[in-house]
PDB file of C-alpha atoms in Angstrom:
ATOM      1  CA  UNK A  15      -6.833 -27.557 -32.859  1.00  0.00           C
ATOM      2  CA  UNK A  16      -8.439 -26.131 -29.735  1.00  0.00           C
ATOM      3  CA  UNK A  17      -6.210 -25.190 -26.790  1.00  0.00           C
ATOM      4  CA  UNK A  18      -6.242 -27.407 -23.777  1.00  0.00           C
ATOM      5  CA  UNK A  19      -9.192 -26.425 -21.564  1.00  0.00           C
ATOM      6  CA  UNK A  20      -7.513 -27.624 -18.389  1.00  0.00           C
ATOM      7  CA  UNK A  21      -4.579 -25.824 -16.791  1.00  0.00           C
ATOM      8  CA  UNK A  22      -3.035 -25.484 -13.372  1.00  0.00           C
ATOM      9  CA  UNK A  23      -2.304 -22.408 -11.326  1.00  0.00           C
ATOM     10  CA  UNK A  24       0.539 -22.023  -8.856  1.00  0.00           C
ATOM     11  CA  UNK A  25      -1.326 -23.871  -6.147  1.00  0.00           C
ATOM     12  CA  UNK A  26      -1.882 -26.905  -8.353  1.00  0.00           C
ATOM     13  CA  UNK A  27      -5.627 -26.343  -8.709  1.00  0.00           C
ATOM     14  CA  UNK A  28      -7.040 -27.332 -12.071  1.00  0.00           C
ATOM     15  CA  UNK A  29      -9.334 -25.068 -14.063  1.00  0.00           C
ATOM     16  CA  UNK A  30     -11.551 -26.703 -16.638  1.00  0.00           C
ATOM     17  CA  UNK A  31     -14.222 -25.645 -19.107  1.00  0.00           C
ATOM     18  CA  UNK A  32     -14.245 -22.900 -21.688  1.00  0.00           C
ATOM     19  CA  UNK A  33     -12.423 -20.346 -19.569  1.00  0.00           C
ATOM     20  CA  UNK A  34      -9.239 -19.356 -21.422  1.00  0.00           C
ATOM     21  CA  UNK A  35      -6.050 -18.984 -19.506  1.00  0.00           C
ATOM     22  CA  UNK A  36      -3.500 -16.231 -19.156  1.00  0.00           C
ATOM     23  CA  UNK A  37      -0.094 -16.107 -17.538  1.00  0.00           C
ATOM     24  CA  UNK A  38       1.247 -13.228 -15.483  1.00  0.00           C
ATOM     25  CA  UNK A  39       4.868 -12.128 -15.281  1.00  0.00           C
ATOM     26  CA  UNK A  40       5.647 -14.547 -12.480  1.00  0.00           C
ATOM     27  CA  UNK A  41       4.615 -17.570 -14.500  1.00  0.00           C
ATOM     28  CA  UNK A  42       1.311 -18.238 -12.749  1.00  0.00           C
ATOM     29  CA  UNK A  43      -1.635 -19.281 -14.858  1.00  0.00           C
ATOM     30  CA  UNK A  44      -4.725 -17.192 -14.153  1.00  0.00           C
ATOM     31  CA  UNK A  45      -8.310 -17.397 -15.422  1.00  0.00           C
ATOM     32  CA  UNK A  46      -9.509 -14.227 -17.124  1.00  0.00           C
ATOM     33  CA  UNK A  47     -12.119 -13.980 -14.349  1.00  0.00           C
ATOM     34  CA  UNK A  48      -9.377 -13.527 -11.725  1.00  0.00           C
ATOM     35  CA  UNK A  49      -9.446 -10.483  -9.471  1.00  0.00           C
ATOM     36  CA  UNK A  50      -8.002  -7.146 -10.481  1.00  0.00           C
ATOM     37  CA  UNK A  51      -6.178  -4.929  -8.007  1.00  0.00           C
ATOM     38  CA  UNK A  52      -9.274  -2.699  -7.824  1.00  0.00           C
ATOM     39  CA  UNK A  53     -11.421  -5.675  -6.804  1.00  0.00           C
ATOM     40  CA  UNK A  54      -8.845  -6.429  -4.147  1.00  0.00           C
ATOM     41  CA  UNK A  55      -9.127  -2.891  -2.795  1.00  0.00           C
ATOM     42  CA  UNK A  56     -12.817  -3.431  -1.983  1.00  0.00           C
ATOM     43  CA  UNK A  57     -12.065  -6.777  -0.359  1.00  0.00           C
ATOM     44  CA  UNK A  58      -9.357  -5.248   1.814  1.00  0.00           C
ATOM     45  CA  UNK A  59     -11.497  -2.306   2.873  1.00  0.00           C
ATOM     46  CA  UNK A  60     -14.405  -4.525   3.809  1.00  0.00           C
ATOM     47  CA  UNK A  61     -12.180  -6.762   5.913  1.00  0.00           C
ATOM     48  CA  UNK A  62      -9.889  -4.181   7.514  1.00  0.00           C
ATOM     49  CA  UNK A  63     -12.282  -1.251   8.065  1.00  0.00           C
ATOM     50  CA  UNK A  64     -14.713  -2.990  10.364  1.00  0.00           C
ATOM     51  CA  UNK A  65     -15.118  -3.127  14.093  1.00  0.00           C
ATOM     52  CA  UNK A  66     -11.631  -1.634  14.493  1.00  0.00           C
ATOM     53  CA  UNK A  67     -12.961   1.797  13.522  1.00  0.00           C
ATOM     54  CA  UNK A  68     -15.068   1.756  16.695  1.00  0.00           C
ATOM     55  CA  UNK A  69     -11.942   1.844  18.857  1.00  0.00           C
ATOM     56  CA  UNK A  70     -10.660   5.216  17.647  1.00  0.00           C
ATOM     57  CA  UNK A  71     -12.797   7.256  19.999  1.00  0.00           C
ATOM     58  CA  UNK A  72     -11.077   5.538  22.915  1.00  0.00           C
ATOM     59  CA  UNK A  73      -7.675   5.803  21.231  1.00  0.00           C
ATOM     60  CA  UNK A  74      -8.068   9.566  20.793  1.00  0.00           C
ATOM     61  CA  UNK A  75      -9.084   9.864  24.446  1.00  0.00           C
ATOM     62  CA  UNK A  76      -6.039   7.892  25.622  1.00  0.00           C
ATOM     63  CA  UNK A  77      -3.465   9.584  23.397  1.00  0.00           C
ATOM     64  CA  UNK A  78      -4.905  12.991  22.609  1.00  0.00           C
ATOM     65  CA  UNK A  79      -6.001  13.985  19.110  1.00  0.00           C
ATOM     66  CA  UNK A  80      -2.518  14.965  17.891  1.00  0.00           C
ATOM     67  CA  UNK A  81      -0.691  11.757  18.808  1.00  0.00           C
ATOM     68  CA  UNK A  82      -3.612   9.611  17.655  1.00  0.00           C
ATOM     69  CA  UNK A  83      -3.572  11.378  14.289  1.00  0.00           C
ATOM     70  CA  UNK A  84       0.184  10.915  13.938  1.00  0.00           C
ATOM     71  CA  UNK A  85      -0.088   7.199  14.669  1.00  0.00           C
ATOM     72  CA  UNK A  86      -2.947   6.776  12.172  1.00  0.00           C
ATOM     73  CA  UNK A  87      -1.035   8.569   9.416  1.00  0.00           C
ATOM     74  CA  UNK A  88       2.435   7.146  10.092  1.00  0.00           C
ATOM     75  CA  UNK A  89       1.457   3.496  10.553  1.00  0.00           C
ATOM     76  CA  UNK A  90      -0.269   3.291   7.178  1.00  0.00           C
ATOM     77  CA  UNK A  91       2.960   3.505   5.107  1.00  0.00           C
ATOM     78  CA  UNK A  92       4.345   0.689   7.248  1.00  0.00           C
ATOM     79  CA  UNK A  93       1.361  -1.453   6.272  1.00  0.00           C
ATOM     80  CA  UNK A  94       1.968  -0.663   2.595  1.00  0.00           C
ATOM     81  CA  UNK A  95       5.637  -1.579   2.950  1.00  0.00           C
ATOM     82  CA  UNK A  96       4.797  -4.934   4.539  1.00  0.00           C
ATOM     83  CA  UNK A  97       2.326  -5.740   1.757  1.00  0.00           C
ATOM     84  CA  UNK A  98       4.865  -4.902  -0.942  1.00  0.00           C
ATOM     85  CA  UNK A  99       7.464  -7.145   0.728  1.00  0.00           C
ATOM     86  CA  UNK A 100       4.908  -9.961   0.880  1.00  0.00           C
ATOM     87  CA  UNK A 101       4.205  -9.607  -2.834  1.00  0.00           C
ATOM     88  CA  UNK A 102       7.959  -9.558  -3.522  1.00  0.00           C
ATOM     89  CA  UNK A 103       8.513 -12.660  -1.373  1.00  0.00           C
ATOM     90  CA  UNK A 104       5.813 -14.528  -3.280  1.00  0.00           C
ATOM     91  CA  UNK A 105       7.438 -13.616  -6.611  1.00  0.00           C
ATOM     92  CA  UNK A 106      10.916 -14.630  -5.397  1.00  0.00           C
ATOM     93  CA  UNK A 107       9.688 -18.042  -4.214  1.00  0.00           C
ATOM     94  CA  UNK A 108       8.164 -18.744  -7.629  1.00  0.00           C
ATOM     95  CA  UNK A 109      11.117 -17.381  -9.619  1.00  0.00           C
ATOM     96  CA  UNK A 110      13.613 -19.352  -7.500  1.00  0.00           C
ATOM     97  CA  UNK A 111      11.716 -22.577  -8.146  1.00  0.00           C
ATOM     98  CA  UNK A 112      11.706 -21.875 -11.895  1.00  0.00           C
ATOM     99  CA  UNK A 113      15.440 -21.145 -11.961  1.00  0.00           C
ATOM    100  CA  UNK A 114      16.155 -24.363 -10.073  1.00  0.00           C
ATOM    101  CA  UNK A 115      13.996 -26.374 -12.466  1.00  0.00           C
ATOM    102  CA  UNK A 116      11.467 -27.312  -9.782  1.00  0.00           C
ATOM    103  CA  UNK A 117       7.693 -27.285 -10.075  1.00  0.00           C
ATOM    104  CA  UNK A 118       6.121 -23.966  -9.161  1.00  0.00           C
ATOM    105  CA  UNK A 119       5.270 -24.333  -5.474  1.00  0.00           C
ATOM    106  CA  UNK A 120       1.942 -23.553  -3.896  1.00  0.00           C
ATOM    107  CA  UNK A 121       2.068 -20.069  -2.342  1.00  0.00           C
ATOM    108  CA  UNK A 122      -1.598 -19.463  -1.585  1.00  0.00           C
ATOM    109  CA  UNK A 123      -1.308 -19.083   2.188  1.00  0.00           C
ATOM    110  CA  UNK A 124       1.139 -17.657   4.690  1.00  0.00           C
ATOM    111  CA  UNK A 125       1.863 -21.185   5.896  1.00  0.00           C
ATOM    112  CA  UNK A 126       2.758 -22.383   2.401  1.00  0.00           C
ATOM    113  CA  UNK A 127       5.036 -19.396   1.837  1.00  0.00           C
ATOM    114  CA  UNK A 128       6.763 -20.033   5.175  1.00  0.00           C
ATOM    115  CA  UNK A 129       7.299 -23.696   4.248  1.00  0.00           C
ATOM    116  CA  UNK A 130       8.919 -22.687   0.955  1.00  0.00           C
ATOM    117  CA  UNK A 131      11.040 -19.861   2.353  1.00  0.00           C
ATOM    118  CA  UNK A 132      12.454 -21.914   5.241  1.00  0.00           C
ATOM    119  CA  UNK A 133      12.370 -25.199   3.288  1.00  0.00           C
ATOM    120  CA  UNK A 134      10.671 -26.824   6.253  1.00  0.00           C
ATOM    121  CA  UNK A 135       7.094 -28.092   6.659  1.00  0.00           C
ATOM    122  CA  UNK A 136       7.415 -27.376  10.388  1.00  0.00           C
ATOM    123  CA  UNK A 137       7.747 -23.664   9.645  1.00  0.00           C
ATOM    124  CA  UNK A 138       4.464 -23.824   7.782  1.00  0.00           C
ATOM    125  CA  UNK A 139       2.728 -25.678  10.598  1.00  0.00           C
ATOM    126  CA  UNK A 140       3.937 -23.155  13.182  1.00  0.00           C
ATOM    127  CA  UNK A 141       2.735 -20.309  10.974  1.00  0.00           C
ATOM    128  CA  UNK A 142      -0.671 -21.942  10.573  1.00  0.00           C
ATOM    129  CA  UNK A 143      -0.960 -22.446  14.318  1.00  0.00           C
ATOM    130  CA  UNK A 144      -0.009 -18.938  15.435  1.00  0.00           C
ATOM    131  CA  UNK A 145      -1.354 -16.820  12.561  1.00  0.00           C
ATOM    132  CA  UNK A 146      -4.590 -18.611  11.847  1.00  0.00           C
ATOM    133  CA  UNK A 147      -5.107 -19.574  15.476  1.00  0.00           C
ATOM    134  CA  UNK A 148      -4.983 -15.903  16.391  1.00  0.00           C
ATOM    135  CA  UNK A 149      -7.285 -15.123  13.490  1.00  0.00           C
ATOM    136  CA  UNK A 150      -9.780 -17.687  14.818  1.00  0.00           C
ATOM    137  CA  UNK A 151      -9.915 -15.794  18.099  1.00  0.00           C
ATOM    138  CA  UNK A 152     -10.450 -12.566  16.174  1.00  0.00           C
ATOM    139  CA  UNK A 153     -13.399 -14.055  14.311  1.00  0.00           C
ATOM    140  CA  UNK A 154     -14.902 -15.083  17.640  1.00  0.00           C
ATOM    141  CA  UNK A 155     -14.751 -11.444  18.777  1.00  0.00           C
ATOM    142  CA  UNK A 156     -16.630 -10.449  15.616  1.00  0.00           C
ATOM    143  CA  UNK A 157     -19.385 -12.894  16.519  1.00  0.00           C
ATOM    144  CA  UNK A 158     -19.669 -11.241  19.931  1.00  0.00           C
ATOM    145  CA  UNK A 159     -19.956  -7.838  18.239  1.00  0.00           C
ATOM    146  CA  UNK A 160     -22.641  -9.272  15.966  1.00  0.00           C
ATOM    147  CA  UNK A 161     -24.574 -10.593  18.948  1.00  0.00           C
ATOM    148  CA  UNK A 162     -24.334  -7.415  21.034  1.00  0.00           C
ATOM    149  CA  UNK A 163     -25.346  -5.318  18.003  1.00  0.00           C
ATOM    150  CA  UNK A 164     -28.462  -7.444  17.616  1.00  0.00           C
ATOM    151  CA  UNK A 165     -29.223  -7.054  21.318  1.00  0.00           C
ATOM    152  CA  UNK A 166     -28.977  -3.269  20.999  1.00  0.00           C
ATOM    153  CA  UNK A 167     -31.109  -3.235  17.836  1.00  0.00           C
ATOM    154  CA  UNK A 168     -34.010  -4.979  19.599  1.00  0.00           C
ATOM    155  CA  UNK A 169     -33.326  -3.662  23.091  1.00  0.00           C
ATOM    156  CA  UNK A 170     -37.001  -3.931  24.072  1.00  0.00           C
ATOM    157  CA  UNK A 171     -36.607  -7.708  24.171  1.00  0.00           C
ATOM    158  CA  UNK A 172     -34.571  -9.385  26.878  1.00  0.00           C
ATOM    159  CA  UNK A 173     -32.292 -11.525  24.707  1.00  0.00           C
ATOM    160  CA  UNK A 174     -29.234 -13.306  26.095  1.00  0.00           C
ATOM    161  CA  UNK A 175     -25.948 -13.090  24.228  1.00  0.00           C
ATOM    162  CA  UNK A 176     -25.985 -16.780  23.249  1.00  0.00           C
ATOM    163  CA  UNK A 177     -29.342 -16.415  21.506  1.00  0.00           C
ATOM    164  CA  UNK A 178     -28.295 -13.163  19.849  1.00  0.00           C
ATOM    165  CA  UNK A 179     -25.064 -14.670  18.494  1.00  0.00           C
ATOM    166  CA  UNK A 180     -26.980 -17.738  17.247  1.00  0.00           C
ATOM    167  CA  UNK A 181     -29.514 -15.586  15.396  1.00  0.00           C
ATOM    168  CA  UNK A 182     -26.722 -13.447  13.990  1.00  0.00           C
ATOM    169  CA  UNK A 183     -24.869 -16.517  12.693  1.00  0.00           C
ATOM    170  CA  UNK A 184     -28.067 -17.843  11.108  1.00  0.00           C
ATOM    171  CA  UNK A 185     -28.633 -14.499   9.357  1.00  0.00           C
ATOM    172  CA  UNK A 186     -25.233 -14.573   7.630  1.00  0.00           C
ATOM    173  CA  UNK A 187     -25.344 -18.283   6.810  1.00  0.00           C
ATOM    174  CA  UNK A 188     -26.905 -17.795   3.321  1.00  0.00           C
ATOM    175  CA  UNK A 189     -24.015 -15.530   2.294  1.00  0.00           C
ATOM    176  CA  UNK A 190     -21.490 -18.070   3.592  1.00  0.00           C
ATOM    177  CA  UNK A 191     -23.163 -20.869   1.633  1.00  0.00           C
ATOM    178  CA  UNK A 192     -23.660 -18.927  -1.604  1.00  0.00           C
ATOM    179  CA  UNK A 193     -20.248 -17.246  -1.779  1.00  0.00           C
ATOM    180  CA  UNK A 194     -17.911 -20.128  -2.544  1.00  0.00           C
ATOM    181  CA  UNK A 195     -14.979 -18.221  -4.029  1.00  0.00           C
ATOM    182  CA  UNK A 196     -13.231 -15.040  -2.995  1.00  0.00           C
ATOM    183  CA  UNK A 197     -13.955 -13.398  -6.327  1.00  0.00           C
ATOM    184  CA  UNK A 198     -17.691 -13.883  -5.820  1.00  0.00           C
ATOM    185  CA  UNK A 199     -17.617 -11.739  -2.691  1.00  0.00           C
ATOM    186  CA  UNK A 200     -16.383  -8.513  -4.328  1.00  0.00           C
ATOM    187  CA  UNK A 201     -19.816  -6.904  -4.693  1.00  0.00           C
ATOM    188  CA  UNK A 202     -20.822  -8.161  -1.264  1.00  0.00           C
ATOM    189  CA  UNK A 203     -17.694  -6.542   0.209  1.00  0.00           C
ATOM    190  CA  UNK A 204     -18.344  -3.311  -1.676  1.00  0.00           C
ATOM    191  CA  UNK A 205     -21.887  -3.212  -0.282  1.00  0.00           C
ATOM    192  CA  UNK A 206     -20.539  -3.945   3.191  1.00  0.00           C
ATOM    193  CA  UNK A 207     -18.064  -1.066   2.849  1.00  0.00           C
ATOM    194  CA  UNK A 208     -20.848   1.334   1.837  1.00  0.00           C
ATOM    195  CA  UNK A 209     -22.826   0.194   4.872  1.00  0.00           C
ATOM    196  CA  UNK A 210     -19.840   0.803   7.173  1.00  0.00           C
ATOM    197  CA  UNK A 211     -19.319   4.307   5.775  1.00  0.00           C
ATOM    198  CA  UNK A 212     -23.043   5.044   6.111  1.00  0.00           C
ATOM    199  CA  UNK A 213     -23.083   3.902   9.742  1.00  0.00           C
ATOM    200  CA  UNK A 214     -20.035   6.050  10.532  1.00  0.00           C
ATOM    201  CA  UNK A 215     -21.652   9.078   8.861  1.00  0.00           C
ATOM    202  CA  UNK A 216     -24.976   8.617  10.685  1.00  0.00           C
ATOM    203  CA  UNK A 217     -23.267   8.089  14.046  1.00  0.00           C
ATOM    204  CA  UNK A 218     -20.974  11.094  13.734  1.00  0.00           C
ATOM    205  CA  UNK A 219     -23.839  13.185  12.415  1.00  0.00           C
ATOM    206  CA  UNK A 220     -25.916  12.312  15.480  1.00  0.00           C
ATOM    207  CA  UNK A 221     -23.013  13.184  17.794  1.00  0.00           C
ATOM    208  CA  UNK A 222     -22.550  16.530  16.051  1.00  0.00           C
ATOM    209  CA  UNK A 223     -26.276  17.286  16.236  1.00  0.00           C
ATOM    210  CA  UNK A 224     -26.137  16.994  20.027  1.00  0.00           C
ATOM    211  CA  UNK A 225     -23.571  19.777  20.150  1.00  0.00           C
ATOM    212  CA  UNK A 226     -20.343  19.919  22.078  1.00  0.00           C
ATOM    213  CA  UNK A 227     -20.897  19.496  25.819  1.00  0.00           C
ATOM    214  CA  UNK A 228     -19.770  22.415  27.991  1.00  0.00           C
ATOM    215  CA  UNK A 229     -16.316  22.211  29.542  1.00  0.00           C
ATOM    216  CA  UNK A 230     -15.261  19.530  27.068  1.00  0.00           C
ATOM    217  CA  UNK A 231     -11.494  19.233  26.897  1.00  0.00           C
ATOM    218  CA  UNK A 232      -9.827  18.003  23.707  1.00  0.00           C
ATOM    219  CA  UNK A 233      -6.098  17.998  24.450  1.00  0.00           C
ATOM    220  CA  UNK A 234      -3.516  17.450  21.741  1.00  0.00           C
ATOM    221  CA  UNK A 235      -1.715  15.141  24.173  1.00  0.00           C
ATOM    222  CA  UNK A 236      -3.472  13.361  27.032  1.00  0.00           C
ATOM    223  CA  UNK A 237      -2.410  14.692  30.423  1.00  0.00           C
ATOM    224  CA  UNK A 238      -2.050  11.195  31.893  1.00  0.00           C
ATOM    225  CA  UNK A 239      -0.181   9.772  28.901  1.00  0.00           C
ATOM    226  CA  UNK A 240       2.453   7.149  29.678  1.00  0.00           C
ATOM    227  CA  UNK A 241       4.593   4.774  27.641  1.00  0.00           C
ATOM    228  CA  UNK A 242       2.349   1.800  28.465  1.00  0.00           C
ATOM    229  CA  UNK A 243      -0.800   3.745  27.619  1.00  0.00           C
ATOM    230  CA  UNK A 244       0.692   4.910  24.326  1.00  0.00           C
ATOM    231  CA  UNK A 245       1.795   1.412  23.342  1.00  0.00           C
ATOM    232  CA  UNK A 246      -1.560  -0.058  24.339  1.00  0.00           C
ATOM    233  CA  UNK A 247      -3.472   2.479  22.261  1.00  0.00           C
ATOM    234  CA  UNK A 248      -1.032   2.068  19.360  1.00  0.00           C
ATOM    235  CA  UNK A 249      -1.805  -1.657  19.185  1.00  0.00           C
ATOM    236  CA  UNK A 250      -5.422  -0.780  18.362  1.00  0.00           C
ATOM    237  CA  UNK A 251      -4.206   1.332  15.456  1.00  0.00           C
ATOM    238  CA  UNK A 252      -1.832  -1.412  14.279  1.00  0.00           C
ATOM    239  CA  UNK A 253      -4.721  -3.880  14.375  1.00  0.00           C
ATOM    240  CA  UNK A 254      -6.850  -1.512  12.284  1.00  0.00           C
ATOM    241  CA  UNK A 255      -4.365  -1.968   9.426  1.00  0.00           C
ATOM    242  CA  UNK A 256      -3.745  -5.676  10.045  1.00  0.00           C
ATOM    243  CA  UNK A 257      -5.058  -7.684   7.122  1.00  0.00           C
ATOM    244  CA  UNK A 258      -1.722  -9.347   6.370  1.00  0.00           C
ATOM    245  CA  UNK A 259      -2.946 -12.787   7.374  1.00  0.00           C
ATOM    246  CA  UNK A 260      -5.063 -12.969   4.192  1.00  0.00           C
ATOM    247  CA  UNK A 261      -2.808 -11.137   1.720  1.00  0.00           C
ATOM    248  CA  UNK A 262      -1.213 -14.267   0.238  1.00  0.00           C
ATOM    249  CA  UNK A 263      -4.679 -15.794  -0.248  1.00  0.00           C
ATOM    250  CA  UNK A 264      -5.814 -12.652  -2.045  1.00  0.00           C
ATOM    251  CA  UNK A 265      -2.694 -12.532  -4.239  1.00  0.00           C
ATOM    252  CA  UNK A 266      -3.309 -16.133  -5.256  1.00  0.00           C
ATOM    253  CA  UNK A 267      -6.676 -15.158  -6.770  1.00  0.00           C
ATOM    254  CA  UNK A 268      -5.388 -12.108  -8.652  1.00  0.00           C
ATOM    255  CA  UNK A 269      -4.891 -11.799 -12.370  1.00  0.00           C
ATOM    256  CA  UNK A 270      -1.492 -10.170 -11.718  1.00  0.00           C
ATOM    257  CA  UNK A 271      -0.304 -10.830  -8.156  1.00  0.00           C
ATOM    258  CA  UNK A 272       2.520  -8.305  -8.474  1.00  0.00           C
ATOM    259  CA  UNK A 273      -0.119  -5.573  -8.701  1.00  0.00           C
ATOM    260  CA  UNK A 274      -1.322  -6.275  -5.172  1.00  0.00           C
ATOM    261  CA  UNK A 275       0.310  -3.162  -3.592  1.00  0.00           C
ATOM    262  CA  UNK A 276      -1.624  -0.991  -6.070  1.00  0.00           C
ATOM    263  CA  UNK A 277      -4.796  -1.778  -4.135  1.00  0.00           C
ATOM    264  CA  UNK A 278      -3.541   0.450  -1.335  1.00  0.00           C
ATOM    265  CA  UNK A 279      -3.843   3.424  -3.685  1.00  0.00           C
ATOM    266  CA  UNK A 280      -7.617   3.094  -3.308  1.00  0.00           C
ATOM    267  CA  UNK A 281      -7.873   1.413   0.095  1.00  0.00           C
ATOM    268  CA  UNK A 282      -5.327   3.627   1.850  1.00  0.00           C
ATOM    269  CA  UNK A 283      -7.010   7.035   1.524  1.00  0.00           C
ATOM    270  CA  UNK A 284     -10.364   5.556   2.544  1.00  0.00           C
ATOM    271  CA  UNK A 285      -8.918   3.830   5.615  1.00  0.00           C
ATOM    272  CA  UNK A 286      -6.874   6.822   6.779  1.00  0.00           C
ATOM    273  CA  UNK A 287      -9.755   9.243   6.195  1.00  0.00           C
ATOM    274  CA  UNK A 288     -12.283   7.104   8.094  1.00  0.00           C
ATOM    275  CA  UNK A 289      -9.929   6.614  11.026  1.00  0.00           C
ATOM    276  CA  UNK A 290      -8.942  10.289  11.217  1.00  0.00           C
ATOM    277  CA  UNK A 291     -12.519  11.537  11.001  1.00  0.00           C
ATOM    278  CA  UNK A 292     -13.712   9.203  13.754  1.00  0.00           C
ATOM    279  CA  UNK A 293     -10.765  10.040  16.022  1.00  0.00           C
ATOM    280  CA  UNK A 294     -10.930  13.825  15.538  1.00  0.00           C
ATOM    281  CA  UNK A 295     -14.708  14.176  15.734  1.00  0.00           C
ATOM    282  CA  UNK A 296     -14.845  11.917  18.790  1.00  0.00           C
ATOM    283  CA  UNK A 297     -12.114  13.944  20.472  1.00  0.00           C
ATOM    284  CA  UNK A 298     -13.777  17.277  19.711  1.00  0.00           C
ATOM    285  CA  UNK A 299     -17.158  16.214  21.069  1.00  0.00           C
ATOM    286  CA  UNK A 300     -15.715  14.406  24.075  1.00  0.00           C
ATOM    287  CA  UNK A 301     -16.735  10.883  23.050  1.00  0.00           C
ATOM    288  CA  UNK A 302     -14.723   8.367  25.055  1.00  0.00           C
ATOM    289  CA  UNK A 303     -15.894   5.061  23.607  1.00  0.00           C
ATOM    290  CA  UNK A 304     -16.915   3.788  20.223  1.00  0.00           C
TER     291      UNK A 304
END
């Protein structure tokens, strides 16, 4: 007798067809095509190491190279700790439901987790509003970066920002249409990461080829440093590690969600190295903006 070809995961979604099922230690059913923690590492790097890396030249100028480096290094473990607590929270929600004899709840988004933790749908709605509302504004800023990048690429043409953003959106539309599931974007994210690293290398190489300007000062601590300036610059570094809004979604697609923190073993060194190199090289050559 053949095994049932239809099963449900923790979010209630049904899988059908010939794909066999597996169950992780938290009781979730997973297709064998689910993401591994290494796949997740590429997804995280592609999402987190993006336009935020461009801000580190300004951060190093505001803080000085020493304080900027300390913030970059010290804030990363905090990001790892938060991710591990999120993975633990997800496991506890599922295990609590099993112990109480309830159906395994859906824990695929931060809003769903909030609803289950606080036992209130209102908590989930508030989380959706503030977390994903803020994320919507962040995506809008990415569209502006896309448009201005296109303007700079074809600077000989006088193109307004509205047209540039529209063309940029049209250029990425095929990828949005073709990539229907998170797992299908792994190779796309890996390619995007390689492109980001290549752009950083070319840009820093060009800066180095110009030589260090005379009388360039690269202080360990900025002479005009204040508490407000330090906190303002630190928020840019915090944002450069901020992918928490999507971590529950990623965990929900993993073969073993408890392995999620392992992804930082690959993503962490790459993130910290990229940020440190940009900050230190920019400081040495007197670059003030990304």
